[in-house]
CSV table of C-alpha atoms in Angstrom, one decimal:
chain,number,residue,atom,x,y,z
A,1,UNK,CA,20.5,-36.0,-62.3
A,2,UNK,CA,23.8,-35.7,-64.5
A,3,UNK,CA,21.7,-33.3,-66.7
A,4,UNK,CA,20.5,-31.3,-63.8
A,5,UNK,CA,24.0,-30.8,-62.4
A,6,UNK,CA,25.1,-29.6,-66.1
A,7,UNK,CA,22.4,-27.2,-66.2
A,8,UNK,CA,23.4,-25.8,-62.9
A,9,UNK,CA,27.2,-25.5,-63.6
A,10,UNK,CA,26.5,-23.8,-67.0
A,11,UNK,CA,24.3,-21.3,-65.4
A,12,UNK,CA,26.9,-20.8,-62.6
A,13,UNK,CA,29.6,-20.1,-65.2
A,14,UNK,CA,27.2,-17.2,-66.8
A,15,UNK,CA,26.5,-15.8,-63.5
A,16,UNK,CA,30.3,-15.6,-62.6
A,17,UNK,CA,31.2,-14.0,-65.9
A,18,UNK,CA,28.1,-11.5,-65.7
A,19,UNK,CA,29.3,-10.7,-62.0
A,20,UNK,CA,32.9,-9.9,-63.0
A,21,UNK,CA,32.1,-7.8,-65.8
A,22,UNK,CA,29.5,-5.8,-63.7
A,23,UNK,CA,32.1,-5.4,-60.8
A,24,UNK,CA,34.8,-4.4,-63.1
A,25,UNK,CA,32.9,-2.0,-64.8
A,26,UNK,CA,31.6,-0.2,-61.9
A,27,UNK,CA,35.0,0.3,-60.5
A,28,UNK,CA,36.2,1.8,-63.6
A,29,UNK,CA,33.6,4.3,-63.7
A,30,UNK,CA,34.2,5.4,-59.9
A,31,UNK,CA,36.3,8.7,-59.9
A,32,UNK,CA,39.9,8.1,-59.0
A,33,UNK,CA,42.1,5.1,-59.1
A,34,UNK,CA,44.5,3.1,-56.8
A,35,UNK,CA,47.5,5.3,-57.9
A,36,UNK,CA,46.0,8.4,-56.7
A,37,UNK,CA,45.0,6.8,-53.3
A,38,UNK,CA,48.4,5.3,-52.8
A,39,UNK,CA,50.4,8.5,-53.5
A,40,UNK,CA,47.9,11.0,-52.2
A,41,UNK,CA,46.4,14.2,-53.4
A,42,UNK,CA,50.0,15.9,-53.4
A,43,UNK,CA,51.6,13.5,-56.0
A,44,UNK,CA,53.0,14.9,-59.0
A,45,UNK,CA,51.7,14.0,-62.6
A,46,UNK,CA,54.8,12.1,-63.3
A,47,UNK,CA,54.7,10.0,-60.1
A,48,UNK,CA,51.2,9.3,-60.7
A,49,UNK,CA,52.0,8.2,-64.4
A,50,UNK,CA,54.8,6.2,-63.3
A,51,UNK,CA,52.9,4.3,-60.8
A,52,UNK,CA,49.9,3.9,-63.1
A,53,UNK,CA,52.3,2.1,-65.5
A,54,UNK,CA,53.8,-0.1,-62.9
A,55,UNK,CA,50.5,-1.1,-61.8
A,56,UNK,CA,49.1,-1.5,-65.4
A,57,UNK,CA,46.4,1.0,-65.0
A,58,UNK,CA,47.5,2.9,-68.0
A,59,UNK,CA,46.4,0.0,-70.4
A,60,UNK,CA,42.8,-0.2,-71.8
A,61,UNK,CA,40.3,-1.6,-69.4
A,62,UNK,CA,39.3,-4.3,-71.7
A,63,UNK,CA,42.9,-5.6,-71.7
A,64,UNK,CA,43.1,-5.4,-68.1
A,65,UNK,CA,40.0,-7.4,-67.6
A,66,UNK,CA,40.9,-9.8,-70.1
A,67,UNK,CA,44.4,-10.5,-68.2
A,68,UNK,CA,42.6,-10.9,-65.1
A,69,UNK,CA,40.0,-13.3,-66.6
A,70,UNK,CA,42.6,-15.5,-68.0
A,71,UNK,CA,44.2,-15.7,-64.5
A,72,UNK,CA,40.8,-16.5,-62.9
A,73,UNK,CA,40.3,-19.3,-65.2
A,74,UNK,CA,43.7,-20.8,-64.1
A,75,UNK,CA,42.7,-20.1,-60.4
A,76,UNK,CA,44.8,-17.0,-60.1
A,77,UNK,CA,42.8,-14.1,-58.5
A,78,UNK,CA,45.6,-11.7,-59.3
A,79,UNK,CA,47.5,-9.3,-56.9
A,80,UNK,CA,46.5,-6.5,-54.7
A,81,UNK,CA,47.6,-3.0,-55.4
A,82,UNK,CA,47.3,-2.1,-51.7
A,83,UNK,CA,48.7,-5.0,-49.9
A,84,UNK,CA,51.4,-6.3,-52.5
A,85,UNK,CA,50.1,-9.8,-52.0
A,86,UNK,CA,48.3,-12.5,-54.1
A,87,UNK,CA,44.3,-12.0,-53.5
A,88,UNK,CA,44.2,-15.6,-52.9
A,89,UNK,CA,46.8,-15.3,-49.9
A,90,UNK,CA,44.8,-12.6,-48.5
A,91,UNK,CA,41.6,-14.5,-48.8
A,92,UNK,CA,43.3,-17.7,-47.0
A,93,UNK,CA,44.4,-15.5,-44.3
A,94,UNK,CA,41.1,-13.7,-43.7
A,95,UNK,CA,38.8,-16.6,-44.5
A,96,UNK,CA,39.0,-18.4,-41.0
A,97,UNK,CA,37.5,-15.1,-39.2
A,98,UNK,CA,34.7,-14.9,-41.5
A,99,UNK,CA,33.9,-18.5,-41.7
A,100,UNK,CA,34.0,-18.7,-37.9
A,101,UNK,CA,31.4,-15.9,-37.5
A,102,UNK,CA,29.3,-17.3,-40.2
A,103,UNK,CA,29.1,-20.7,-38.9
A,104,UNK,CA,28.5,-19.7,-35.3
A,105,UNK,CA,25.8,-17.1,-36.3
A,106,UNK,CA,24.2,-19.9,-38.5
A,107,UNK,CA,24.2,-22.4,-35.5
A,108,UNK,CA,22.7,-19.9,-33.3
A,109,UNK,CA,20.0,-18.7,-35.6
A,110,UNK,CA,19.1,-22.2,-36.6
A,111,UNK,CA,18.7,-23.7,-33.1
A,112,UNK,CA,16.4,-20.6,-31.9
A,113,UNK,CA,14.5,-20.7,-35.0
A,114,UNK,CA,13.8,-24.4,-35.1
A,115,UNK,CA,12.9,-24.6,-31.4
A,116,UNK,CA,10.6,-21.4,-31.3
A,117,UNK,CA,9.3,-22.1,-34.8
A,118,UNK,CA,7.9,-25.5,-33.7
A,119,UNK,CA,6.8,-24.4,-30.3
A,120,UNK,CA,5.0,-21.5,-31.9
A,121,UNK,CA,3.2,-23.8,-34.4
A,122,UNK,CA,2.2,-26.2,-31.7
A,123,UNK,CA,1.1,-23.4,-29.3
A,124,UNK,CA,-0.4,-21.2,-31.8
A,125,UNK,CA,-1.9,-17.8,-30.5
A,126,UNK,CA,-0.1,-18.3,-27.1
A,127,UNK,CA,2.8,-16.4,-25.3
A,128,UNK,CA,5.4,-18.5,-27.2
A,129,UNK,CA,3.9,-17.6,-30.6
A,130,UNK,CA,3.8,-13.8,-29.8
A,131,UNK,CA,7.4,-13.8,-28.6
A,132,UNK,CA,8.4,-15.8,-31.9
A,133,UNK,CA,6.4,-13.1,-33.9
A,134,UNK,CA,8.4,-10.3,-32.1
A,135,UNK,CA,11.8,-12.1,-32.9
A,136,UNK,CA,10.6,-12.2,-36.6
A,137,UNK,CA,10.0,-8.3,-36.7
A,138,UNK,CA,13.1,-7.6,-34.8
A,139,UNK,CA,15.4,-9.7,-37.0
A,140,UNK,CA,13.7,-8.1,-40.2
A,141,UNK,CA,13.5,-4.6,-39.2
A,142,UNK,CA,16.4,-3.6,-37.0
A,143,UNK,CA,19.7,-2.9,-38.9
A,144,UNK,CA,22.5,-5.0,-37.8
A,145,UNK,CA,24.8,-1.8,-37.2
A,146,UNK,CA,22.4,-0.5,-34.5
A,147,UNK,CA,22.2,-3.9,-32.8
A,148,UNK,CA,26.1,-4.3,-33.0
A,149,UNK,CA,26.4,-0.9,-31.5
A,150,UNK,CA,23.9,-1.7,-28.7
A,151,UNK,CA,25.6,-4.7,-27.9
A,152,UNK,CA,28.9,-3.1,-27.5
A,153,UNK,CA,27.7,-0.5,-25.2
A,154,UNK,CA,25.7,-3.0,-22.9
A,155,UNK,CA,27.1,-6.2,-23.2
A,156,UNK,CA,30.5,-5.2,-23.7
A,157,UNK,CA,31.3,-1.9,-21.9
A,158,UNK,CA,28.6,-1.9,-19.4
A,159,UNK,CA,28.5,-5.7,-18.3
A,160,UNK,CA,31.9,-6.4,-19.7
A,161,UNK,CA,30.5,-9.9,-20.5
A,162,UNK,CA,32.4,-9.8,-24.0
A,163,UNK,CA,35.3,-8.2,-25.7
A,164,UNK,CA,34.2,-5.4,-27.8
A,165,UNK,CA,36.7,-5.7,-30.6
A,166,UNK,CA,39.5,-7.9,-32.1
A,167,UNK,CA,39.8,-11.7,-33.0
A,168,UNK,CA,41.6,-14.5,-31.0
A,169,UNK,CA,42.7,-17.5,-33.4
A,170,UNK,CA,42.0,-21.0,-31.9
A,171,UNK,CA,45.5,-21.8,-31.5
A,172,UNK,CA,45.9,-19.2,-28.8
A,173,UNK,CA,43.1,-20.5,-26.7
A,174,UNK,CA,39.8,-22.1,-27.7
A,175,UNK,CA,38.0,-20.3,-24.9
A,176,UNK,CA,39.4,-16.9,-25.9
A,177,UNK,CA,38.6,-17.8,-29.5
A,178,UNK,CA,34.9,-18.4,-28.8
A,179,UNK,CA,34.7,-15.2,-26.7
A,180,UNK,CA,35.9,-13.2,-29.3
A,181,UNK,CA,33.4,-14.2,-32.1
A,182,UNK,CA,30.5,-14.7,-29.5
A,183,UNK,CA,29.1,-11.3,-29.7
A,184,UNK,CA,29.6,-10.5,-33.3
A,185,UNK,CA,28.0,-14.0,-34.3
A,186,UNK,CA,24.8,-13.2,-32.0
A,187,UNK,CA,24.6,-10.0,-33.6
A,188,UNK,CA,24.6,-11.6,-37.0
A,189,UNK,CA,22.3,-14.3,-36.0
A,190,UNK,CA,19.5,-11.7,-34.8
A,191,UNK,CA,19.2,-10.6,-38.6
A,192,UNK,CA,18.9,-14.2,-39.7
A,193,UNK,CA,16.4,-15.6,-37.2
A,194,UNK,CA,13.5,-13.5,-38.8
A,195,UNK,CA,13.2,-15.1,-42.1
A,196,UNK,CA,14.3,-18.7,-40.7
A,197,UNK,CA,11.8,-18.6,-37.7
A,198,UNK,CA,9.1,-17.5,-40.0
A,199,UNK,CA,9.9,-20.3,-42.3
A,200,UNK,CA,10.0,-23.1,-39.8
A,201,UNK,CA,6.6,-21.8,-38.1
A,202,UNK,CA,4.8,-21.7,-41.4
A,203,UNK,CA,6.2,-25.2,-42.6
A,204,UNK,CA,5.2,-26.6,-39.2
A,205,UNK,CA,1.7,-25.4,-39.3
A,206,UNK,CA,1.3,-26.6,-42.8
A,207,UNK,CA,2.4,-30.0,-41.8
A,208,UNK,CA,0.3,-30.1,-38.9
A,209,UNK,CA,-2.7,-29.3,-41.0
A,210,UNK,CA,-2.0,-32.2,-43.5
A,211,UNK,CA,-4.5,-35.4,-43.8
A,212,UNK,CA,-1.7,-37.7,-42.8
A,213,UNK,CA,-1.6,-35.7,-39.2
A,214,UNK,CA,-5.3,-36.6,-38.5
A,215,UNK,CA,-4.5,-40.3,-39.3
A,216,UNK,CA,-1.5,-40.4,-36.9
A,217,UNK,CA,-4.0,-38.7,-34.3
A,218,UNK,CA,-6.8,-41.3,-35.0
A,219,UNK,CA,-4.1,-44.2,-34.5
A,220,UNK,CA,-3.4,-42.9,-31.0
A,221,UNK,CA,0.1,-41.9,-31.7
A,222,UNK,CA,1.7,-39.9,-28.7
A,223,UNK,CA,2.1,-36.0,-29.3
A,224,UNK,CA,5.9,-36.6,-29.2
A,225,UNK,CA,5.7,-39.1,-32.0
A,226,UNK,CA,3.0,-36.8,-34.1
A,227,UNK,CA,5.0,-33.7,-33.9
A,228,UNK,CA,8.6,-34.8,-34.1
A,229,UNK,CA,8.4,-37.9,-36.0
A,230,UNK,CA,5.9,-36.9,-38.7
A,231,UNK,CA,5.1,-33.2,-38.6
A,232,UNK,CA,9.0,-32.1,-38.2
A,233,UNK,CA,10.2,-34.4,-40.8
A,234,UNK,CA,7.8,-32.9,-43.3
A,235,UNK,CA,8.2,-29.3,-42.2
A,236,UNK,CA,12.1,-29.3,-42.3
A,237,UNK,CA,12.2,-29.4,-46.1
A,238,UNK,CA,11.6,-25.7,-46.8
A,239,UNK,CA,14.0,-24.6,-43.7
A,240,UNK,CA,16.8,-26.8,-44.9
A,241,UNK,CA,16.7,-24.9,-48.3
A,242,UNK,CA,16.6,-21.4,-46.5
A,243,UNK,CA,19.3,-22.4,-43.9
A,244,UNK,CA,21.9,-23.1,-46.8
A,245,UNK,CA,21.0,-20.0,-48.8
A,246,UNK,CA,21.2,-18.0,-45.5
A,247,UNK,CA,24.4,-19.2,-44.6
A,248,UNK,CA,25.7,-18.3,-48.1
A,249,UNK,CA,24.4,-14.9,-47.5
A,250,UNK,CA,26.1,-14.5,-44.1
A,251,UNK,CA,29.5,-15.1,-45.7
A,252,UNK,CA,29.0,-12.1,-48.0
A,253,UNK,CA,27.1,-10.0,-45.4
A,254,UNK,CA,29.7,-9.7,-42.6
A,255,UNK,CA,30.8,-6.3,-43.8
A,256,UNK,CA,28.9,-4.5,-41.3
A,257,UNK,CA,29.7,-6.7,-38.2
A,258,UNK,CA,33.3,-7.1,-38.9
A,259,UNK,CA,33.7,-3.3,-39.3
A,260,UNK,CA,31.8,-2.6,-36.1
A,261,UNK,CA,33.9,-5.2,-34.0
A,262,UNK,CA,37.2,-4.4,-35.9
A,263,UNK,CA,37.5,-8.0,-37.1
A,264,UNK,CA,40.2,-8.8,-39.9
A,265,UNK,CA,37.8,-10.8,-41.9
A,266,UNK,CA,36.6,-11.2,-45.6
A,267,UNK,CA,33.8,-8.4,-45.1
A,268,UNK,CA,36.2,-6.0,-43.8
A,269,UNK,CA,38.7,-6.4,-46.7
A,270,UNK,CA,35.7,-5.8,-49.0
A,271,UNK,CA,35.3,-2.4,-47.5
A,272,UNK,CA,39.1,-1.6,-47.6
A,273,UNK,CA,39.1,-2.7,-51.3
A,274,UNK,CA,36.3,-0.3,-52.2
A,275,UNK,CA,37.6,2.7,-50.3
A,276,UNK,CA,41.2,2.1,-52.0
A,277,UNK,CA,39.8,1.4,-55.4
A,278,UNK,CA,41.8,-1.9,-55.4
A,279,UNK,CA,40.1,-3.4,-58.5
A,280,UNK,CA,41.6,-6.8,-58.7
A,281,UNK,CA,41.4,-7.5,-54.7
A,282,UNK,CA,37.6,-6.5,-55.0
A,283,UNK,CA,37.2,-8.5,-58.0
A,284,UNK,CA,38.8,-11.6,-56.5
A,285,UNK,CA,36.6,-11.2,-53.1
A,286,UNK,CA,33.5,-10.9,-55.1
A,287,UNK,CA,34.2,-13.8,-57.3
A,288,UNK,CA,35.2,-15.9,-54.4
A,289,UNK,CA,32.1,-15.0,-52.5
A,290,UNK,CA,29.9,-15.4,-55.6
A,291,UNK,CA,31.4,-18.8,-56.2
A,292,UNK,CA,30.8,-19.8,-52.7
A,293,UNK,CA,27.1,-18.9,-52.7
A,294,UNK,CA,26.6,-20.8,-55.9
A,295,UNK,CA,28.5,-23.9,-54.6
A,296,UNK,CA,26.3,-23.7,-51.4
A,297,UNK,CA,23.2,-23.5,-53.1
A,298,UNK,CA,23.9,-26.3,-55.3
A,299,UNK,CA,24.8,-28.3,-52.4
A,300,UNK,CA,21.4,-27.3,-50.6
A,301,UNK,CA,19.6,-28.3,-54.0
A,302,UNK,CA,21.1,-31.8,-53.9
A,303,UNK,CA,20.3,-32.4,-50.1
A,304,UNK,CA,16.8,-31.1,-50.7
A,305,UNK,CA,16.5,-33.6,-53.4
A,306,UNK,CA,17.5,-36.5,-51.3
A,307,UNK,CA,15.1,-35.4,-48.5
A,308,UNK,CA,12.2,-34.8,-50.7
A,309,UNK,CA,11.5,-38.0,-52.7
A,310,UNK,CA,9.1,-36.0,-55.0
A,311,UNK,CA,12.0,-33.4,-56.1
A,312,UNK,CA,14.2,-36.3,-56.7
A,313,UNK,CA,11.5,-38.0,-59.2
A,314,UNK,CA,11.2,-34.7,-60.9
A,315,UNK,CA,14.9,-34.2,-61.5
A,316,UNK,CA,15.2,-37.8,-62.7
A,317,UNK,CA,12.5,-36.9,-65.0
A,318,UNK,CA,14.5,-34.0,-66.4
């Protein structure tokens, strides 16, 4: 177990280093810099040079990267050119918005996928199965931007069931808070239902075809016991892994939804950092999300290890 954790953490450090180098290099190659965007196209060369010097943009790229890397190791993500604040402060301010959307969308996607996936497997080739297949196709093929715009038009403007923009923090009223994140969460959940529903259905069908299910039927056990005590327990190993990875993906994939619904979250901040060439802000955001994804993946692996005894034995053997 300890050997496994050591290997995973070592691999995580390598991934973080590689991601930071690639992100920094890409930003260095993009034409323009933060000084030009801050001062505008009419800025004189003298003003540009002075601002670049103040921001440290006139230094060699490898020195800029090295200084940032030293700060990152000591948990200092640097300072944003655009906002004039520490990147860690900006993340703390906007993380609750992104996490709220990610958590609620994952809950919606998980509940719908598990319920429909089980029913589709039990009632294969029936109306429930066909509806589930349709949702799989919808979630896999329709862009989140289009779903978001249609939701705003029909559910927000026409029916006026939900607000079409903005975020209300929980301290200003829990009902208003839920109302402000409900529509973005549902839009984001649709994109996750496809893979998760397919995984639950496939795993459940595989579990129902195992020999131990025939033994359970031969013993005269009730359908409820067969499906939900034996089949579901075996079938949830693969979906558990997918749920964790999909949640990690959601945190970093909220750019479109937060932009469509004008939400002040991490995803929208990433878009601003790219547009304004805010190198250290984007680096900090990318590294934060990458670290979060790696941590969630590690926790999922550990959880699956305890759920599945066979995997636990294999890891102990390593």
